[in-house]
Amino acid sequence: MPKTKEKETEQRHSHKHEFVDRKDKVAWYLDEIDSYKEDMGKWYTVFIRRILPALVFFFPINNLAFFFCEIIVQNFLGGMISFKDTAFPHVVFLVAELLFIAILIFLPRFATFCEFVIAIGFFSLVVIRINQFNAGLVSKPLITNALGYFIAIALGIFMFMKLVFLVIEIIYMITFRGEHEPRVYKEDSDNDVVF
């Protein structure tokens, strides 16, 4: 009797899902990916969607805040205040960082848009500073040490993964249009349900 049950379990786990067509196959894989995200639970929501972006974007927001403050002081407030002798850039950075954290917590979908904007802005600033350094306009480029390279690489990897999951999410929304919950695929056995 135990051998029969063991054989039945082995057959159930070795059974491959058969797909009707390509759309059914894509839907099945999308549902599996969504199920893994659901299985990760709260730590995925808290760490991957809130804490990690706050850490990854800390320095890019800092650099962008100081860059925009420098432009504002030079072009609009010239003569009124000095860029180096004021707390203006620090206040702008602090407000921008707190605003970004609030967006991460309360508006996660809008946060994805903000992350792409900040990442594009940061990498554009890196290129601008390299060009200014090559032209002799600034004394050093934006990234000069291992920490800077680590931040740029970490931001690039984070945004690549964000783009992959965004594409998967869009395909998922198109595939399961009108459904509120993910599909449940039942195998041949009534006891085996794959979420």
mmCIF file of C-alpha atoms in Angstrom:
data_model
loop_
_atom_site.group_PDB
_atom_site.id
_atom_site.type_symbol
_atom_site.label_atom_id
_atom_site.label_comp_id
_atom_site.label_asym_id
_atom_site.label_seq_id
_atom_site.Cartn_x
_atom_site.Cartn_y
_atom_site.Cartn_z
ATOM 1 C CA MET A 1 0.000 0.000 0.000
ATOM 2 C CA PRO A 2 2.745 2.564 0.819
ATOM 3 C CA LYS A 3 4.469 1.776 -2.495
ATOM 4 C CA THR A 4 1.300 2.678 -4.407
ATOM 5 C CA LYS A 5 1.004 6.010 -2.609
ATOM 6 C CA GLU A 6 4.702 6.745 -3.211
ATOM 7 C CA LYS A 7 4.335 5.882 -6.902
ATOM 8 C CA GLU A 8 1.243 8.097 -7.171
ATOM 9 C CA THR A 9 3.118 11.027 -5.580
ATOM 10 C CA GLU A 10 6.074 10.504 -7.915
ATOM 11 C CA GLN A 11 3.789 10.499 -10.961
ATOM 12 C CA ARG A 12 2.054 13.633 -9.791
ATOM 13 C CA HIS A 13 5.333 15.565 -9.363
ATOM 14 C CA SER A 14 6.841 14.335 -12.612
ATOM 15 C CA HIS A 15 3.716 15.177 -14.628
ATOM 16 C CA LYS A 16 4.176 18.108 -17.000
ATOM 17 C CA HIS A 17 1.376 20.563 -17.555
ATOM 18 C CA GLU A 18 -0.004 20.284 -21.064
ATOM 19 C CA PHE A 19 -0.846 23.540 -22.794
ATOM 20 C CA VAL A 20 -3.659 24.110 -25.251
ATOM 21 C CA ASP A 21 -1.833 26.857 -27.143
ATOM 22 C CA ARG A 22 0.955 29.394 -26.727
ATOM 23 C CA LYS A 23 -1.289 31.882 -24.919
ATOM 24 C CA ASP A 24 -2.166 29.211 -22.349
ATOM 25 C CA LYS A 25 1.556 28.504 -21.853
ATOM 26 C CA VAL A 26 2.376 32.197 -21.327
ATOM 27 C CA ALA A 27 -0.572 32.540 -18.934
ATOM 28 C CA TRP A 28 0.611 29.509 -16.948
ATOM 29 C CA TYR A 29 4.155 30.861 -16.556
ATOM 30 C CA LEU A 30 2.893 34.334 -15.650
ATOM 31 C CA ASP A 31 0.630 32.807 -13.030
ATOM 32 C CA GLU A 32 3.583 30.830 -11.624
ATOM 33 C CA ILE A 33 5.713 33.998 -11.363
ATOM 34 C CA ASP A 34 2.855 35.837 -9.655
ATOM 35 C CA SER A 35 2.421 32.913 -7.266
ATOM 36 C CA TYR A 36 6.106 33.062 -6.299
ATOM 37 C CA LYS A 37 5.709 36.774 -5.582
ATOM 38 C CA GLU A 38 2.669 36.003 -3.427
ATOM 39 C CA ASP A 39 4.588 33.237 -1.624
ATOM 40 C CA MET A 40 7.351 35.680 -0.697
ATOM 41 C CA GLY A 41 4.781 37.570 1.360
ATOM 42 C CA LYS A 42 5.365 40.762 3.300
ATOM 43 C CA TRP A 43 9.161 40.741 3.150
ATOM 44 C CA TYR A 44 8.928 41.193 -0.640
ATOM 45 C CA THR A 45 6.613 44.170 -0.231
ATOM 46 C CA VAL A 46 8.563 45.762 2.595
ATOM 47 C CA PHE A 47 12.158 45.040 1.548
ATOM 48 C CA ILE A 48 12.128 44.877 -2.273
ATOM 49 C CA ARG A 49 9.555 47.614 -2.879
ATOM 50 C CA ARG A 50 10.399 50.031 -0.055
ATOM 51 C CA ILE A 51 13.680 49.553 1.822
ATOM 52 C CA LEU A 52 15.905 48.521 -1.107
ATOM 53 C CA PRO A 53 14.813 51.416 -3.379
ATOM 54 C CA ALA A 54 15.306 53.883 -0.520
ATOM 55 C CA LEU A 55 18.880 52.601 -0.091
ATOM 56 C CA VAL A 56 19.695 52.313 -3.800
ATOM 57 C CA PHE A 57 18.397 55.799 -4.632
ATOM 58 C CA PHE A 58 19.931 57.629 -1.652
ATOM 59 C CA PHE A 59 23.079 58.793 -3.481
ATOM 60 C CA PRO A 60 21.439 59.386 -6.880
ATOM 61 C CA ILE A 61 18.837 61.651 -5.238
ATOM 62 C CA ASN A 62 21.654 63.395 -3.351
ATOM 63 C CA ASN A 63 23.618 64.045 -6.552
ATOM 64 C CA LEU A 64 20.567 65.177 -8.510
ATOM 65 C CA ALA A 65 19.422 67.504 -5.704
ATOM 66 C CA PHE A 66 22.835 69.176 -5.529
ATOM 67 C CA PHE A 67 23.035 69.399 -9.342
ATOM 68 C CA PHE A 68 19.641 71.112 -9.625
ATOM 69 C CA CYS A 69 20.452 73.427 -6.714
ATOM 70 C CA GLU A 70 23.705 74.381 -8.453
ATOM 71 C CA ILE A 71 21.792 75.205 -11.652
ATOM 72 C CA ILE A 72 19.164 77.220 -9.741
ATOM 73 C CA VAL A 73 21.778 79.187 -7.781
ATOM 74 C CA GLN A 74 23.893 79.926 -10.882
ATOM 75 C CA ASN A 75 21.054 80.772 -13.298
ATOM 76 C CA PHE A 76 18.299 82.251 -11.128
ATOM 77 C CA LEU A 77 19.767 83.283 -7.773
ATOM 78 C CA GLY A 78 23.160 84.484 -8.981
ATOM 79 C CA GLY A 79 24.624 87.060 -6.597
ATOM 80 C CA MET A 80 21.925 86.549 -3.967
ATOM 81 C CA ILE A 81 23.325 83.409 -2.335
ATOM 82 C CA SER A 82 26.446 81.337 -2.742
ATOM 83 C CA PHE A 83 26.102 77.651 -3.563
ATOM 84 C CA LYS A 84 28.904 76.577 -1.196
ATOM 85 C CA ASP A 85 27.971 78.772 1.773
ATOM 86 C CA THR A 86 24.312 77.817 2.060
ATOM 87 C CA ALA A 87 22.249 74.964 3.465
ATOM 88 C CA PHE A 88 19.902 75.251 0.472
ATOM 89 C CA PRO A 89 21.187 72.074 -1.316
ATOM 90 C CA HIS A 90 21.029 70.052 1.913
ATOM 91 C CA VAL A 91 17.432 71.110 2.558
ATOM 92 C CA VAL A 92 16.431 70.290 -1.037
ATOM 93 C CA PHE A 93 18.096 66.863 -0.737
ATOM 94 C CA LEU A 94 16.389 66.139 2.606
ATOM 95 C CA VAL A 95 12.960 67.144 1.260
ATOM 96 C CA ALA A 96 13.497 65.118 -1.953
ATOM 97 C CA GLU A 97 14.576 62.014 0.005
ATOM 98 C CA LEU A 98 11.619 62.242 2.416
ATOM 99 C CA LEU A 99 9.231 62.795 -0.502
ATOM 100 C CA PHE A 100 10.676 59.756 -2.302
ATOM 101 C CA ILE A 101 10.283 57.569 0.810
ATOM 102 C CA ALA A 102 6.671 58.782 1.211
ATOM 103 C CA ILE A 103 5.985 57.886 -2.444
ATOM 104 C CA LEU A 104 7.531 54.432 -1.906
ATOM 105 C CA ILE A 105 5.244 53.813 1.064
ATOM 106 C CA PHE A 106 1.967 55.315 -0.119
ATOM 107 C CA LEU A 107 2.137 55.247 -3.941
ATOM 108 C CA PRO A 108 4.146 52.150 -4.995
ATOM 109 C CA ARG A 109 3.015 52.237 -8.640
ATOM 110 C CA PHE A 110 3.923 55.916 -8.994
ATOM 111 C CA ALA A 111 7.200 55.098 -7.218
ATOM 112 C CA THR A 112 8.147 52.846 -10.151
ATOM 113 C CA PHE A 113 7.747 55.810 -12.507
ATOM 114 C CA CYS A 114 9.789 58.012 -10.144
ATOM 115 C CA GLU A 115 12.528 55.374 -9.945
ATOM 116 C CA PHE A 116 12.867 55.309 -13.736
ATOM 117 C CA VAL A 117 12.953 59.124 -13.902
ATOM 118 C CA ILE A 118 15.581 59.365 -11.137
ATOM 119 C CA ALA A 119 17.718 56.582 -12.661
ATOM 120 C CA ILE A 120 17.648 58.182 -16.122
ATOM 121 C CA GLY A 121 18.437 61.561 -14.539
ATOM 122 C CA PHE A 122 21.336 60.130 -12.539
ATOM 123 C CA PHE A 123 22.934 58.307 -15.482
ATOM 124 C CA SER A 124 22.460 61.448 -17.613
ATOM 125 C CA LEU A 125 24.205 63.474 -14.883
ATOM 126 C CA VAL A 126 27.095 60.978 -14.884
ATOM 127 C CA VAL A 127 27.522 61.475 -18.648
ATOM 128 C CA ILE A 128 27.216 65.277 -18.321
ATOM 129 C CA ARG A 129 29.919 65.360 -15.611
ATOM 130 C CA ILE A 130 32.239 63.136 -17.673
ATOM 131 C CA ASN A 131 31.841 65.492 -20.654
ATOM 132 C CA GLN A 132 32.406 68.546 -18.439
ATOM 133 C CA PHE A 133 35.510 66.911 -16.940
ATOM 134 C CA ASN A 134 36.879 66.112 -20.412
ATOM 135 C CA ALA A 135 36.244 69.737 -21.446
ATOM 136 C CA GLY A 136 38.019 71.005 -18.306
ATOM 137 C CA LEU A 137 34.891 72.648 -16.853
ATOM 138 C CA VAL A 138 34.883 70.602 -13.628
ATOM 139 C CA SER A 139 37.794 69.271 -11.571
ATOM 140 C CA LYS A 140 36.529 65.678 -11.360
ATOM 141 C CA PRO A 141 33.783 63.473 -12.834
ATOM 142 C CA LEU A 142 30.817 62.424 -10.716
ATOM 143 C CA ILE A 143 32.038 58.850 -10.139
ATOM 144 C CA THR A 144 35.621 58.742 -8.900
ATOM 145 C CA ASN A 145 35.875 55.819 -6.469
ATOM 146 C CA ALA A 146 34.748 52.234 -5.848
ATOM 147 C CA LEU A 147 31.649 53.369 -3.914
ATOM 148 C CA GLY A 148 30.497 55.436 -6.879
ATOM 149 C CA TYR A 149 30.966 52.526 -9.280
ATOM 150 C CA PHE A 150 29.178 50.189 -6.864
ATOM 151 C CA ILE A 151 26.211 52.599 -6.632
ATOM 152 C CA ALA A 152 26.025 52.959 -10.426
ATOM 153 C CA ILE A 153 26.206 49.176 -10.953
ATOM 154 C CA ALA A 154 23.668 48.476 -8.182
ATOM 155 C CA LEU A 155 21.309 51.081 -9.634
ATOM 156 C CA GLY A 156 21.710 49.612 -13.124
ATOM 157 C CA ILE A 157 20.985 46.063 -11.919
ATOM 158 C CA PHE A 158 18.037 47.252 -9.820
ATOM 159 C CA MET A 159 16.506 49.140 -12.736
ATOM 160 C CA PHE A 160 17.060 46.220 -15.125
ATOM 161 C CA MET A 161 15.220 43.876 -12.741
ATOM 162 C CA LYS A 162 12.526 46.507 -12.234
ATOM 163 C CA LEU A 163 12.100 46.720 -16.020
ATOM 164 C CA VAL A 164 11.866 42.917 -16.326
ATOM 165 C CA PHE A 165 9.194 42.726 -13.612
ATOM 166 C CA LEU A 166 7.365 45.719 -15.090
ATOM 167 C CA VAL A 167 7.193 43.989 -18.482
ATOM 168 C CA ILE A 168 5.991 40.772 -16.793
ATOM 169 C CA GLU A 169 3.369 42.775 -14.870
ATOM 170 C CA ILE A 170 2.115 44.448 -18.068
ATOM 171 C CA ILE A 171 1.923 41.096 -19.886
ATOM 172 C CA TYR A 172 0.140 39.639 -16.841
ATOM 173 C CA MET A 173 -2.428 42.464 -16.862
ATOM 174 C CA ILE A 174 -3.050 41.951 -20.590
ATOM 175 C CA THR A 175 -3.286 38.153 -20.268
ATOM 176 C CA PHE A 176 -5.571 38.124 -17.216
ATOM 177 C CA ARG A 177 -7.599 41.164 -18.249
ATOM 178 C CA GLY A 178 -10.788 41.388 -16.198
ATOM 179 C CA GLU A 179 -9.757 38.795 -13.590
ATOM 180 C CA HIS A 180 -9.243 39.897 -9.993
ATOM 181 C CA GLU A 181 -7.394 36.810 -8.752
ATOM 182 C CA PRO A 182 -4.744 34.697 -10.484
ATOM 183 C CA ARG A 183 -5.945 31.547 -12.184
ATOM 184 C CA VAL A 184 -5.616 28.180 -10.515
ATOM 185 C CA TYR A 185 -4.394 25.362 -12.703
ATOM 186 C CA LYS A 186 -5.558 21.914 -11.650
ATOM 187 C CA GLU A 187 -3.540 18.901 -12.613
ATOM 188 C CA ASP A 188 -5.024 15.482 -13.342
ATOM 189 C CA SER A 189 -5.326 14.717 -9.645
ATOM 190 C CA ASP A 190 -7.961 16.605 -7.659
ATOM 191 C CA ASN A 191 -5.611 16.831 -4.684
ATOM 192 C CA ASP A 192 -2.833 18.617 -6.532
ATOM 193 C CA VAL A 193 -3.524 22.295 -7.128
ATOM 194 C CA VAL A 194 -0.737 24.544 -8.431
ATOM 195 C CA PHE A 195 -1.150 28.222 -7.599
#
